[in-house]
Amino acid sequence: MTATAPPPAGGQITDAQGRVEPVPGSIPTESDFYNDDLRPVPAAERTWKTYNFMALWVGMAHCIPSWTLASGLVALGMDWRQAVFTITLANLLVLLPMLATGHAGPKYGIPFPVLARASFGLRGANLPAMIRAAVACGWFGIQTWIGGQGIFILLGGVFDANWAAYDEIGGQPWPLWVCFLLFWALQMAIIHRGMQTLRRFENWAAPFVIVGAIVLLIWMADKAGGLGPLLDQPSKLGWGADFWPVFFPSLMAMIGFWSTLSLNIPDFTRFGRGQRSQVWGQALGLPTTMTLFAVLSVLVTSGSQAVYGEAVWDPVLLAGRADNTLGLLYALVTVLIATISVNIAANVVSPAYDLSHLLPRLIDFRKGALITGVIGIVIFPWKLIESPDIYIFTWLGTVAGLLGTVAGILIADYWLLRRTVLDLADLYRPGGRYWYSAGWNWRAVAAFVVGGVLAVGGSHTDAGTDGPFPEDGVIPFLQPLSDYGWAVGLGASMLLYTVLMAPVVRRQRDTAG
């Protein structure tokens, strides 16, 4: 594909590390598409190093939902080897688009919705931004509910409380709702202090959570007199014809777990000192951490089966069985730190920027975070995780298909067509090269619609399981594609967008030249 011509002379400068900054005064700060949260981060403020990105991923990956991913796969019939293999492969695959979209962060200092303007248009970028925000709000609610449950269970153990004797509201004891709301408020207070506070929190939260997981393993191994029989249990699926129909949709669902971050990772990498920091930090932080956590999950659960006669996959329920107050308090603090670490970084930062992008003059980062918190409550997150089928296939699978479609467009535009060359000022200027037609690029919208339909149009619910889709699929002839939703969405949108946009990019190059 052809590359675009360099931006107009004098519009931006590039330092020795390849970091680009606009010339003072070149960006129209009075524009309706600009505010301080969306501006390019000055090179002097791009200070995150490799450890900061590693700590970010360790903090995000070491959470209760990550811990229970392996349990969900085992519940579907896999053995521990198959579950760990599926999770590891998924995270290696999702790392590739994450590094690709993350490149724009250290180079230009821009967040995800501003990067999306290059392909979707200044106004059209709200389409992928709002989809990403909606997904993040859902995840924020789920994580907050899980964290509130953890506090509820562990406090019950500390104070030996009989929660069942308390009055119920909405089918749950009222102290559970109090724990949920208090945990919500704590997260809002932390994010209100901004991104540098988040960086400092992640730096010390990451090693604390790792130590907590290892302590849980040592405690359980000691009580079990070994790691128990779970590691010897055979797969219910084998490695033949019964395995692959479960493996591929599960792989797409595991990719879906972090496909959200493969879009908005520039929200973090924009603070990176350089490409080396974000590439090594993410490569060392994501796949290794997720694999380690999956193995720890299986080992600890195997010990629980030997001790209690049943596999206790939920680490909160397992910690709640500790027979001393000190152990329960330590588990409580670990759950708090682990859940806050992932929830704020993965599920508040992105929608805060995305909502700010929707109305830059009215919504700043902090207001966007507060709106995210409110939406995270009103979507009833406890309903999204009632069933493994809904959680893994409906929620994660559908999310993966749609977000893979957006990722395909961003990668095609930034790498294949523009060869990483962007005009910073035009990303904020109506009437510039990214204005297209009234701020919308219909080619990106068309690629998104086609890729999205191919990716999730065949979504179906297996017979005898829970789910909102028809058994033969929403669009029956697309059902075979639904098991590969993320890959189908990414590949289809990337191909179609490249074909549609190549002449436009060529004209922009010729005009600039």
Short mmCIF file of C-alpha atoms in Angstrom, two decimals:
data_model
loop_
_atom_site.label_atom_id
_atom_site.label_comp_id
_atom_site.label_asym_id
_atom_site.label_seq_id
_atom_site.Cartn_x
_atom_site.Cartn_y
_atom_site.Cartn_z
CA MET A 1 0.00 0.00 0.00
CA THR A 2 1.09 3.54 -0.57
CA ALA A 3 2.09 5.82 2.27
CA THR A 4 0.80 9.28 2.88
CA ALA A 5 3.05 12.24 2.40
CA PRO A 6 4.60 13.86 5.46
CA PRO A 7 2.45 16.49 7.19
CA PRO A 8 2.90 20.11 6.11
CA ALA A 9 6.32 21.54 6.90
CA GLY A 10 6.49 23.19 10.28
CA GLY A 11 3.28 21.59 11.56
CA GLN A 12 5.02 19.14 13.88
CA ILE A 13 8.48 18.13 14.99
CA THR A 14 10.05 14.74 15.67
CA ASP A 15 12.74 14.18 18.29
CA ALA A 16 15.61 11.68 18.24
CA GLN A 17 13.43 8.99 19.82
CA GLY A 18 10.78 9.29 17.12
CA ARG A 19 8.30 11.13 19.34
CA VAL A 20 6.20 13.66 17.47
CA GLU A 21 4.92 16.94 18.90
CA PRO A 22 2.86 19.68 17.28
CA VAL A 23 4.47 23.05 16.78
CA PRO A 24 3.01 25.46 19.36
CA GLY A 25 -0.10 27.08 17.96
CA SER A 26 -0.62 24.52 15.17
CA ILE A 27 -3.46 22.71 16.95
CA PRO A 28 -6.70 24.73 17.10
CA THR A 29 -7.36 24.65 20.83
CA GLU A 30 -10.62 26.53 20.32
CA SER A 31 -11.95 23.64 18.24
CA ASP A 32 -14.98 21.67 19.46
CA PHE A 33 -12.80 18.57 19.04
CA TYR A 34 -10.15 19.58 21.57
CA ASN A 35 -9.77 19.64 25.33
CA ASP A 36 -6.85 19.16 27.70
CA ASP A 37 -7.57 15.46 28.19
CA LEU A 38 -7.54 14.74 24.44
CA ARG A 39 -4.49 16.85 23.56
CA PRO A 40 -1.21 15.17 22.54
CA VAL A 41 0.85 14.49 25.65
CA PRO A 42 4.04 16.60 25.47
CA ALA A 43 7.17 14.50 24.95
CA ALA A 44 8.55 15.67 28.30
CA GLU A 45 5.51 14.13 30.02
CA ARG A 46 5.85 10.76 28.27
CA THR A 47 7.69 9.15 31.16
CA TRP A 48 6.34 5.59 31.55
CA LYS A 49 9.11 2.99 31.36
CA THR A 50 9.10 -0.75 30.67
CA TYR A 51 8.39 -1.53 34.33
CA ASN A 52 5.39 0.78 34.38
CA PHE A 53 3.77 -1.12 31.49
CA MET A 54 4.67 -4.48 33.00
CA ALA A 55 3.18 -3.39 36.32
CA LEU A 56 0.07 -2.17 34.52
CA TRP A 57 -0.48 -5.58 32.95
CA VAL A 58 0.35 -7.53 36.08
CA GLY A 59 -2.12 -5.38 37.98
CA MET A 60 -4.81 -5.79 35.34
CA ALA A 61 -4.33 -9.51 34.70
CA HIS A 62 -4.24 -10.56 38.34
CA CYS A 63 -7.93 -10.24 39.07
CA ILE A 64 -10.77 -12.53 40.03
CA PRO A 65 -12.25 -12.88 36.50
CA SER A 66 -8.78 -13.81 35.16
CA TRP A 67 -8.46 -16.39 37.91
CA THR A 68 -11.82 -17.94 37.00
CA LEU A 69 -11.18 -18.08 33.24
CA ALA A 70 -9.51 -21.46 33.62
CA SER A 71 -12.39 -22.66 35.79
CA GLY A 72 -14.89 -21.68 33.10
CA LEU A 73 -12.99 -23.67 30.49
CA VAL A 74 -12.71 -26.71 32.76
CA ALA A 75 -16.45 -26.45 33.41
CA LEU A 76 -16.90 -26.75 29.63
CA GLY A 77 -15.02 -30.06 29.66
CA MET A 78 -11.34 -29.15 29.19
CA ASP A 79 -8.59 -30.47 31.43
CA TRP A 80 -6.11 -28.06 33.00
CA ARG A 81 -3.57 -28.44 30.18
CA GLN A 82 -6.13 -27.57 27.53
CA ALA A 83 -7.39 -24.61 29.56
CA VAL A 84 -3.90 -23.16 30.11
CA PHE A 85 -3.00 -23.74 26.44
CA THR A 86 -6.16 -21.94 25.27
CA ILE A 87 -5.57 -18.96 27.55
CA THR A 88 -1.87 -18.66 26.62
CA LEU A 89 -2.50 -18.84 22.87
CA ALA A 90 -5.31 -16.28 23.11
CA ASN A 91 -3.10 -13.78 24.89
CA LEU A 92 -0.25 -14.22 22.44
CA LEU A 93 -2.68 -13.55 19.59
CA VAL A 94 -4.30 -10.49 21.15
CA LEU A 95 -0.86 -9.07 21.98
CA LEU A 96 -0.15 -8.49 18.27
CA PRO A 97 -2.94 -5.95 17.57
CA MET A 98 -2.27 -4.46 21.00
CA LEU A 99 1.32 -3.65 20.06
CA ALA A 100 0.18 -2.39 16.65
CA THR A 101 -2.37 0.10 17.97
CA GLY A 102 -0.18 0.94 20.96
CA HIS A 103 2.52 2.29 18.62
CA ALA A 104 0.65 5.57 18.08
CA GLY A 105 0.73 6.35 21.81
CA PRO A 106 4.45 6.98 22.38
CA LYS A 107 4.88 8.41 18.87
CA TYR A 108 2.07 10.99 18.92
CA GLY A 109 0.90 11.13 22.54
CA ILE A 110 -2.77 10.69 21.55
CA PRO A 111 -5.51 8.56 23.14
CA PHE A 112 -7.56 5.92 21.33
CA PRO A 113 -10.54 8.08 20.23
CA VAL A 114 -8.20 10.66 18.66
CA LEU A 115 -6.32 7.89 16.82
CA ALA A 116 -9.67 6.61 15.53
CA ARG A 117 -10.31 10.01 13.92
CA ALA A 118 -7.71 9.20 11.24
CA SER A 119 -9.87 6.33 9.96
CA PHE A 120 -13.45 7.12 11.04
CA GLY A 121 -13.33 10.93 10.85
CA LEU A 122 -13.45 13.54 13.59
CA ARG A 123 -17.12 12.86 14.29
CA GLY A 124 -17.20 9.26 13.10
CA ALA A 125 -14.62 8.32 15.74
CA ASN A 126 -17.45 8.50 18.25
CA LEU A 127 -18.81 5.24 16.80
CA PRO A 128 -15.88 3.00 17.88
CA ALA A 129 -15.35 5.15 20.98
CA MET A 130 -18.92 4.64 22.21
CA ILE A 131 -18.80 0.90 21.47
CA ARG A 132 -15.58 0.64 23.46
CA ALA A 133 -17.08 2.78 26.23
CA ALA A 134 -20.20 0.62 26.44
CA VAL A 135 -18.11 -2.52 26.78
CA ALA A 136 -15.93 -0.90 29.43
CA CYS A 137 -18.97 0.23 31.41
CA GLY A 138 -20.23 -3.36 31.37
CA TRP A 139 -16.86 -4.65 32.56
CA PHE A 140 -16.64 -1.95 35.22
CA GLY A 141 -20.00 -3.04 36.61
CA ILE A 142 -19.03 -6.73 36.56
CA GLN A 143 -15.71 -6.13 38.31
CA THR A 144 -17.28 -3.82 40.89
CA TRP A 145 -19.96 -6.39 41.67
CA ILE A 146 -17.34 -9.14 42.02
CA GLY A 147 -15.22 -6.91 44.25
CA GLY A 148 -18.24 -6.02 46.39
CA GLN A 149 -19.06 -9.71 46.74
CA GLY A 150 -15.48 -10.39 47.81
CA ILE A 151 -15.66 -7.76 50.54
CA PHE A 152 -19.04 -9.09 51.65
CA ILE A 153 -17.86 -12.70 51.91
CA LEU A 154 -14.55 -11.94 53.62
CA LEU A 155 -16.05 -9.48 56.09
CA GLY A 156 -18.59 -12.15 56.94
CA GLY A 157 -15.71 -14.44 57.86
CA VAL A 158 -13.87 -11.80 59.87
CA PHE A 159 -16.93 -10.90 61.97
CA ASP A 160 -18.54 -14.35 61.82
CA ALA A 161 -21.67 -12.70 60.43
CA ASN A 162 -24.79 -14.65 59.53
CA TRP A 163 -25.65 -12.74 56.39
CA ALA A 164 -28.61 -14.98 55.65
CA ALA A 165 -30.43 -13.49 58.64
CA TYR A 166 -30.33 -9.99 57.16
CA ASP A 167 -33.20 -8.50 55.18
CA GLU A 168 -32.91 -8.81 51.44
CA ILE A 169 -33.15 -6.15 48.76
CA GLY A 170 -33.52 -7.38 45.20
CA GLY A 171 -32.83 -10.94 46.28
CA GLN A 172 -29.54 -10.10 48.03
CA PRO A 173 -28.76 -9.29 51.70
CA TRP A 174 -28.63 -5.55 52.15
CA PRO A 175 -25.01 -5.58 53.47
CA LEU A 176 -23.95 -6.92 50.06
CA TRP A 177 -25.37 -3.82 48.39
CA VAL A 178 -23.55 -1.63 50.91
CA CYS A 179 -20.25 -3.38 50.12
CA PHE A 180 -20.92 -2.97 46.40
CA LEU A 181 -21.60 0.78 46.69
CA LEU A 182 -18.67 1.45 49.03
CA PHE A 183 -16.32 -0.35 46.67
CA TRP A 184 -17.72 1.70 43.78
CA ALA A 185 -17.10 4.94 45.69
CA LEU A 186 -13.51 3.96 46.54
CA GLN A 187 -12.68 3.45 42.88
CA MET A 188 -14.23 6.76 41.90
CA ALA A 189 -12.11 8.52 44.52
CA ILE A 190 -8.87 7.02 43.15
CA ILE A 191 -9.53 7.78 39.48
CA HIS A 192 -10.53 11.32 40.37
CA ARG A 193 -6.88 12.02 41.15
CA GLY A 194 -5.81 11.29 37.55
CA MET A 195 -3.47 9.09 35.50
CA GLN A 196 -0.26 9.65 37.44
CA THR A 197 -1.98 8.44 40.60
CA LEU A 198 -3.04 5.35 38.65
CA ARG A 199 0.56 4.73 37.57
CA ARG A 200 1.82 4.92 41.17
CA PHE A 201 -0.99 2.64 42.36
CA GLU A 202 -0.20 0.01 39.69
CA ASN A 203 3.52 0.09 40.53
CA TRP A 204 3.03 -1.26 44.04
CA ALA A 205 -0.25 -3.12 43.49
CA ALA A 206 1.31 -5.50 40.94
CA PRO A 207 3.88 -7.19 43.22
CA PHE A 208 1.42 -7.19 46.14
CA VAL A 209 -1.15 -9.18 44.18
CA ILE A 210 1.46 -11.66 42.90
CA VAL A 211 2.60 -12.30 46.46
CA GLY A 212 -1.04 -12.74 47.52
CA ALA A 213 -1.64 -15.40 44.86
CA ILE A 214 1.52 -17.29 45.80
CA VAL A 215 0.58 -17.13 49.50
CA LEU A 216 -2.80 -18.65 48.60
CA LEU A 217 -1.04 -21.45 46.73
CA ILE A 218 1.34 -22.19 49.63
CA TRP A 219 -1.52 -22.17 52.13
CA MET A 220 -3.62 -24.53 50.05
CA ALA A 221 -0.73 -26.89 49.27
CA ASP A 222 0.08 -27.08 52.98
CA LYS A 223 -3.51 -27.94 53.90
CA ALA A 224 -3.81 -30.46 51.08
CA GLY A 225 -0.52 -32.22 51.71
CA GLY A 226 0.09 -31.75 47.99
CA LEU A 227 -1.75 -30.30 45.05
CA GLY A 228 -4.54 -32.88 44.96
CA PRO A 229 -6.00 -35.02 42.23
CA LEU A 230 -7.28 -32.36 39.85
CA LEU A 231 -4.15 -32.32 37.69
CA ASP A 232 -4.66 -36.00 36.92
CA GLN A 233 -8.26 -35.67 35.81
CA PRO A 234 -8.67 -36.40 32.09
CA SER A 235 -10.36 -34.05 29.67
CA LYS A 236 -14.02 -34.77 29.01
CA LEU A 237 -13.42 -33.67 25.43
CA GLY A 238 -10.15 -35.37 24.55
CA TRP A 239 -8.12 -33.88 21.72
CA GLY A 240 -10.34 -35.10 18.91
CA ALA A 241 -13.64 -34.20 17.31
CA ASP A 242 -15.27 -33.17 20.60
CA PHE A 243 -12.49 -30.74 21.54
CA TRP A 244 -12.21 -28.43 18.55
CA PRO A 245 -15.87 -27.26 18.47
CA VAL A 246 -15.33 -26.04 22.06
CA PHE A 247 -11.76 -24.84 21.56
CA PHE A 248 -12.28 -22.27 18.79
CA PRO A 249 -15.21 -20.33 20.32
CA SER A 250 -13.42 -20.51 23.68
CA LEU A 251 -10.24 -19.14 22.07
CA MET A 252 -12.21 -16.25 20.58
CA ALA A 253 -13.83 -15.62 23.96
CA MET A 254 -10.45 -15.59 25.72
CA ILE A 255 -9.20 -13.12 23.10
CA GLY A 256 -12.32 -11.11 23.82
CA PHE A 257 -11.25 -10.82 27.45
CA TRP A 258 -8.50 -8.35 26.47
CA SER A 259 -9.70 -7.31 23.00
CA THR A 260 -11.00 -4.16 24.67
CA LEU A 261 -7.45 -3.10 25.54
CA SER A 262 -6.23 -3.91 22.03
CA LEU A 263 -8.22 -0.84 20.97
CA ASN A 264 -7.65 1.68 23.71
CA ILE A 265 -4.10 0.77 24.70
CA PRO A 266 -2.96 4.16 23.28
CA ASP A 267 -4.74 5.68 26.30
CA PHE A 268 -1.78 4.30 28.30
CA THR A 269 1.06 4.11 25.78
CA ARG A 270 0.66 7.86 25.09
CA PHE A 271 2.54 8.30 28.38
CA GLY A 272 5.34 5.96 27.27
CA ARG A 273 8.94 7.15 27.01
CA GLY A 274 9.33 5.36 23.67
CA GLN A 275 8.37 2.32 21.60
CA ARG A 276 10.84 0.05 23.36
CA SER A 277 9.15 0.70 26.70
CA GLN A 278 5.64 -0.13 25.50
CA VAL A 279 6.66 -3.14 23.36
CA TRP A 280 8.79 -4.85 25.99
CA GLY A 281 6.50 -3.85 28.84
CA GLN A 282 3.45 -5.33 27.17
CA ALA A 283 5.19 -8.40 25.73
CA LEU A 284 6.66 -9.27 29.13
CA GLY A 285 3.56 -8.29 31.07
CA LEU A 286 0.49 -9.72 29.32
CA PRO A 287 0.97 -13.32 28.05
CA THR A 288 3.33 -14.35 30.84
CA THR A 289 1.08 -12.99 33.57
CA MET A 290 -2.11 -14.52 32.19
CA THR A 291 -0.42 -17.91 31.79
CA LEU A 292 1.02 -17.77 35.31
CA PHE A 293 -2.36 -16.84 36.75
CA ALA A 294 -4.10 -19.64 34.89
CA VAL A 295 -1.58 -22.16 36.26
CA LEU A 296 -1.91 -20.78 39.80
CA SER A 297 -5.69 -21.00 39.49
CA VAL A 298 -5.56 -24.66 38.53
CA LEU A 299 -2.97 -25.59 41.18
CA VAL A 300 -4.83 -23.85 44.00
CA THR A 301 -8.12 -25.34 42.93
CA SER A 302 -6.61 -28.81 42.82
CA GLY A 303 -5.57 -28.35 46.42
CA SER A 304 -9.07 -27.22 47.36
CA GLN A 305 -10.50 -30.42 45.92
CA ALA A 306 -8.20 -32.50 48.09
CA VAL A 307 -9.03 -30.48 51.22
CA TYR A 308 -12.76 -29.84 50.84
CA GLY A 309 -13.84 -32.64 48.55
CA GLU A 310 -14.88 -30.17 45.86
CA ALA A 311 -13.13 -27.82 43.47
CA VAL A 312 -13.52 -24.28 44.80
CA TRP A 313 -12.71 -22.15 41.74
CA ASP A 314 -13.64 -18.77 43.20
CA PRO A 315 -10.59 -17.44 45.11
CA VAL A 316 -12.83 -15.29 47.34
CA LEU A 317 -14.93 -18.27 48.44
CA LEU A 318 -11.76 -20.24 48.97
CA ALA A 319 -10.11 -17.51 51.05
CA GLY A 320 -13.34 -17.21 53.02
CA ARG A 321 -12.68 -20.70 54.36
CA ALA A 322 -9.51 -19.56 56.12
CA ASP A 323 -9.64 -20.42 59.81
CA ASN A 324 -7.98 -17.29 61.19
CA THR A 325 -8.84 -13.61 61.17
CA LEU A 326 -5.40 -12.48 60.00
CA GLY A 327 -5.64 -14.67 56.91
CA LEU A 328 -9.08 -13.33 56.10
CA LEU A 329 -7.94 -9.72 56.47
CA TYR A 330 -4.95 -10.35 54.22
CA ALA A 331 -7.23 -11.94 51.63
CA LEU A 332 -9.62 -8.98 51.91
CA VAL A 333 -6.85 -6.45 51.22
CA THR A 334 -5.55 -8.55 48.30
CA VAL A 335 -9.01 -8.78 46.71
CA LEU A 336 -9.50 -5.03 47.12
CA ILE A 337 -6.17 -4.14 45.53
CA ALA A 338 -6.45 -6.70 42.72
CA THR A 339 -9.95 -5.66 41.70
CA ILE A 340 -9.31 -1.92 41.93
CA SER A 341 -6.10 -2.33 39.94
CA VAL A 342 -7.76 -3.95 36.94
CA ASN A 343 -11.06 -2.13 37.10
CA ILE A 344 -9.75 1.41 37.09
CA ALA A 345 -7.06 0.79 34.48
CA ALA A 346 -9.04 -1.39 32.09
CA ASN A 347 -12.59 -0.16 32.55
CA VAL A 348 -12.60 3.47 33.68
CA VAL A 349 -9.74 5.13 31.80
CA SER A 350 -11.05 4.25 28.34
CA PRO A 351 -14.70 5.31 28.72
CA ALA A 352 -13.59 8.46 30.53
CA TYR A 353 -11.62 9.46 27.42
CA ASP A 354 -14.33 8.17 25.08
CA LEU A 355 -17.08 10.16 26.78
CA SER A 356 -14.84 13.21 26.86
CA HIS A 357 -14.38 12.72 23.12
CA LEU A 358 -18.16 12.71 22.61
CA LEU A 359 -18.55 16.20 24.09
CA PRO A 360 -15.07 17.67 24.61
CA ARG A 361 -16.35 21.07 25.73
CA LEU A 362 -18.72 19.64 28.35
CA ILE A 363 -17.13 16.39 29.59
CA ASP A 364 -13.59 16.13 30.89
CA PHE A 365 -11.78 12.99 32.06
CA ARG A 366 -13.15 13.11 35.61
CA LYS A 367 -16.74 13.67 34.52
CA GLY A 368 -16.38 10.82 32.02
CA ALA A 369 -15.16 8.53 34.82
CA LEU A 370 -18.16 9.44 36.98
CA ILE A 371 -20.58 8.75 34.11
CA THR A 372 -18.87 5.39 33.59
CA GLY A 373 -19.41 4.54 37.25
CA VAL A 374 -23.10 5.37 37.09
CA ILE A 375 -23.67 3.35 33.91
CA GLY A 376 -21.76 0.45 35.47
CA ILE A 377 -24.45 0.24 38.15
CA VAL A 378 -27.59 0.72 36.09
CA ILE A 379 -26.77 -2.09 33.60
CA PHE A 380 -27.32 -4.69 36.37
CA PRO A 381 -23.87 -6.34 36.05
CA TRP A 382 -24.86 -9.24 38.30
CA LYS A 383 -27.07 -10.48 35.46
CA LEU A 384 -24.16 -10.68 33.01
CA ILE A 385 -22.26 -13.26 35.06
CA GLU A 386 -25.11 -15.51 36.19
CA SER A 387 -24.21 -18.26 33.70
CA PRO A 388 -20.84 -19.44 32.26
CA ASP A 389 -22.53 -19.79 28.85
CA ILE A 390 -23.69 -16.16 28.88
CA TYR A 391 -20.38 -14.92 30.31
CA ILE A 392 -18.00 -16.77 27.97
CA PHE A 393 -19.93 -17.15 24.73
CA THR A 394 -22.56 -14.39 24.70
CA TRP A 395 -20.75 -11.56 26.49
CA LEU A 396 -17.08 -12.22 25.71
CA GLY A 397 -17.72 -13.77 22.28
CA THR A 398 -19.92 -10.95 20.98
CA VAL A 399 -17.63 -8.29 22.40
CA ALA A 400 -14.62 -9.94 20.74
CA GLY A 401 -16.28 -9.96 17.33
CA LEU A 402 -17.22 -6.28 17.37
CA LEU A 403 -13.97 -5.02 18.83
CA GLY A 404 -11.92 -7.15 16.45
CA THR A 405 -13.72 -5.39 13.61
CA VAL A 406 -12.68 -1.96 14.92
CA ALA A 407 -9.10 -3.14 15.48
CA GLY A 408 -8.88 -4.29 11.86
CA ILE A 409 -9.82 -0.82 10.62
CA LEU A 410 -7.39 1.00 12.93
CA ILE A 411 -4.48 -1.27 12.01
CA ALA A 412 -5.21 -1.07 8.28
CA ASP A 413 -5.37 2.73 8.38
CA TYR A 414 -2.37 3.36 10.63
CA TRP A 415 0.01 0.67 9.38
CA LEU A 416 -0.97 -0.51 5.89
CA LEU A 417 -2.16 2.77 4.40
CA ARG A 418 -0.52 5.64 6.30
CA ARG A 419 2.62 3.77 7.40
CA THR A 420 2.32 5.39 10.87
CA VAL A 421 2.40 8.96 9.43
CA LEU A 422 -0.30 11.22 10.91
CA ASP A 423 -0.92 14.97 10.88
CA LEU A 424 -1.52 15.89 14.51
CA ALA A 425 -3.14 19.24 13.84
CA ASP A 426 -5.66 17.76 11.37
CA LEU A 427 -6.75 15.26 14.01
CA TYR A 428 -8.30 18.25 15.81
CA ARG A 429 -9.19 20.52 12.86
CA PRO A 430 -12.57 20.46 11.09
CA GLY A 431 -12.02 20.62 7.35
CA GLY A 432 -8.64 18.86 7.47
CA ARG A 433 -7.62 15.60 5.85
CA TYR A 434 -9.52 13.55 8.44
CA TRP A 435 -12.77 15.49 8.09
CA TYR A 436 -13.96 13.37 5.13
CA SER A 437 -17.72 14.07 4.72
CA ALA A 438 -19.10 16.22 7.54
CA GLY A 439 -16.67 14.52 9.93
CA TRP A 440 -17.57 10.93 8.90
CA ASN A 441 -15.63 8.46 6.76
CA TRP A 442 -18.31 6.25 5.24
CA ARG A 443 -15.66 3.72 4.17
CA ALA A 444 -14.74 2.98 7.79
CA VAL A 445 -18.42 2.72 8.73
CA ALA A 446 -19.07 0.33 5.83
CA ALA A 447 -16.09 -1.84 6.80
CA PHE A 448 -17.29 -1.87 10.40
CA VAL A 449 -20.84 -2.89 9.45
CA VAL A 450 -19.74 -5.65 7.08
CA GLY A 451 -17.07 -6.97 9.44
CA GLY A 452 -19.42 -6.80 12.41
CA VAL A 453 -22.22 -8.68 10.65
CA LEU A 454 -19.81 -11.40 9.52
CA ALA A 455 -18.30 -11.64 13.01
CA VAL A 456 -21.43 -11.77 15.18
CA GLY A 457 -24.33 -12.24 12.74
CA GLY A 458 -24.22 -16.00 13.23
CA SER A 459 -24.32 -15.78 17.04
CA HIS A 460 -26.32 -18.70 18.39
CA THR A 461 -27.22 -20.45 21.62
CA ASP A 462 -26.42 -24.15 21.92
CA ALA A 463 -29.30 -26.42 22.74
CA GLY A 464 -29.81 -26.87 26.47
CA THR A 465 -27.78 -23.79 27.45
CA ASP A 466 -28.68 -20.26 28.46
CA GLY A 467 -28.39 -17.43 25.97
CA PRO A 468 -30.32 -14.75 24.09
CA PHE A 469 -29.72 -16.01 20.53
CA PRO A 470 -31.67 -18.53 18.41
CA GLU A 471 -30.22 -22.02 18.20
CA ASP A 472 -29.63 -21.75 14.46
CA GLY A 473 -28.12 -18.26 14.74
CA VAL A 474 -29.37 -14.72 14.26
CA ILE A 475 -28.41 -15.06 10.58
CA PRO A 476 -28.36 -18.85 10.12
CA PHE A 477 -25.98 -19.09 7.15
CA LEU A 478 -23.36 -17.10 9.09
CA GLN A 479 -23.46 -19.45 12.08
CA PRO A 480 -20.22 -21.29 11.10
CA LEU A 481 -18.33 -17.98 11.29
CA SER A 482 -19.51 -17.09 14.80
CA ASP A 483 -17.03 -19.45 16.46
CA TYR A 484 -14.20 -17.37 14.95
CA GLY A 485 -15.80 -13.94 15.51
CA TRP A 486 -12.74 -11.93 16.53
CA ALA A 487 -10.57 -13.23 13.68
CA VAL A 488 -13.39 -12.89 11.12
CA GLY A 489 -14.20 -9.33 12.19
CA LEU A 490 -10.56 -8.23 12.22
CA GLY A 491 -9.70 -9.82 8.86
CA ALA A 492 -12.85 -8.76 6.99
CA SER A 493 -12.81 -5.14 8.12
CA MET A 494 -9.08 -4.82 7.50
CA LEU A 495 -9.39 -6.11 3.94
CA LEU A 496 -12.48 -4.10 3.00
CA TYR A 497 -11.20 -0.86 4.55
CA THR A 498 -7.86 -1.18 2.79
CA VAL A 499 -9.55 -1.66 -0.59
CA LEU A 500 -11.93 1.26 -0.07
CA MET A 501 -9.39 3.71 1.38
CA ALA A 502 -6.35 3.10 -0.83
CA PRO A 503 -7.46 5.60 -3.53
CA VAL A 504 -8.28 8.23 -0.87
CA VAL A 505 -4.87 7.94 0.77
CA ARG A 506 -3.23 8.12 -2.64
CA ARG A 507 -5.06 11.34 -3.45
CA GLN A 508 -4.10 12.84 -0.09
CA ARG A 509 -0.47 12.01 -0.81
CA ASP A 510 -0.58 13.54 -4.27
CA THR A 511 -2.29 16.70 -2.99
CA ALA A 512 0.24 17.14 -0.17
CA GLY A 513 3.09 16.46 -2.58
#
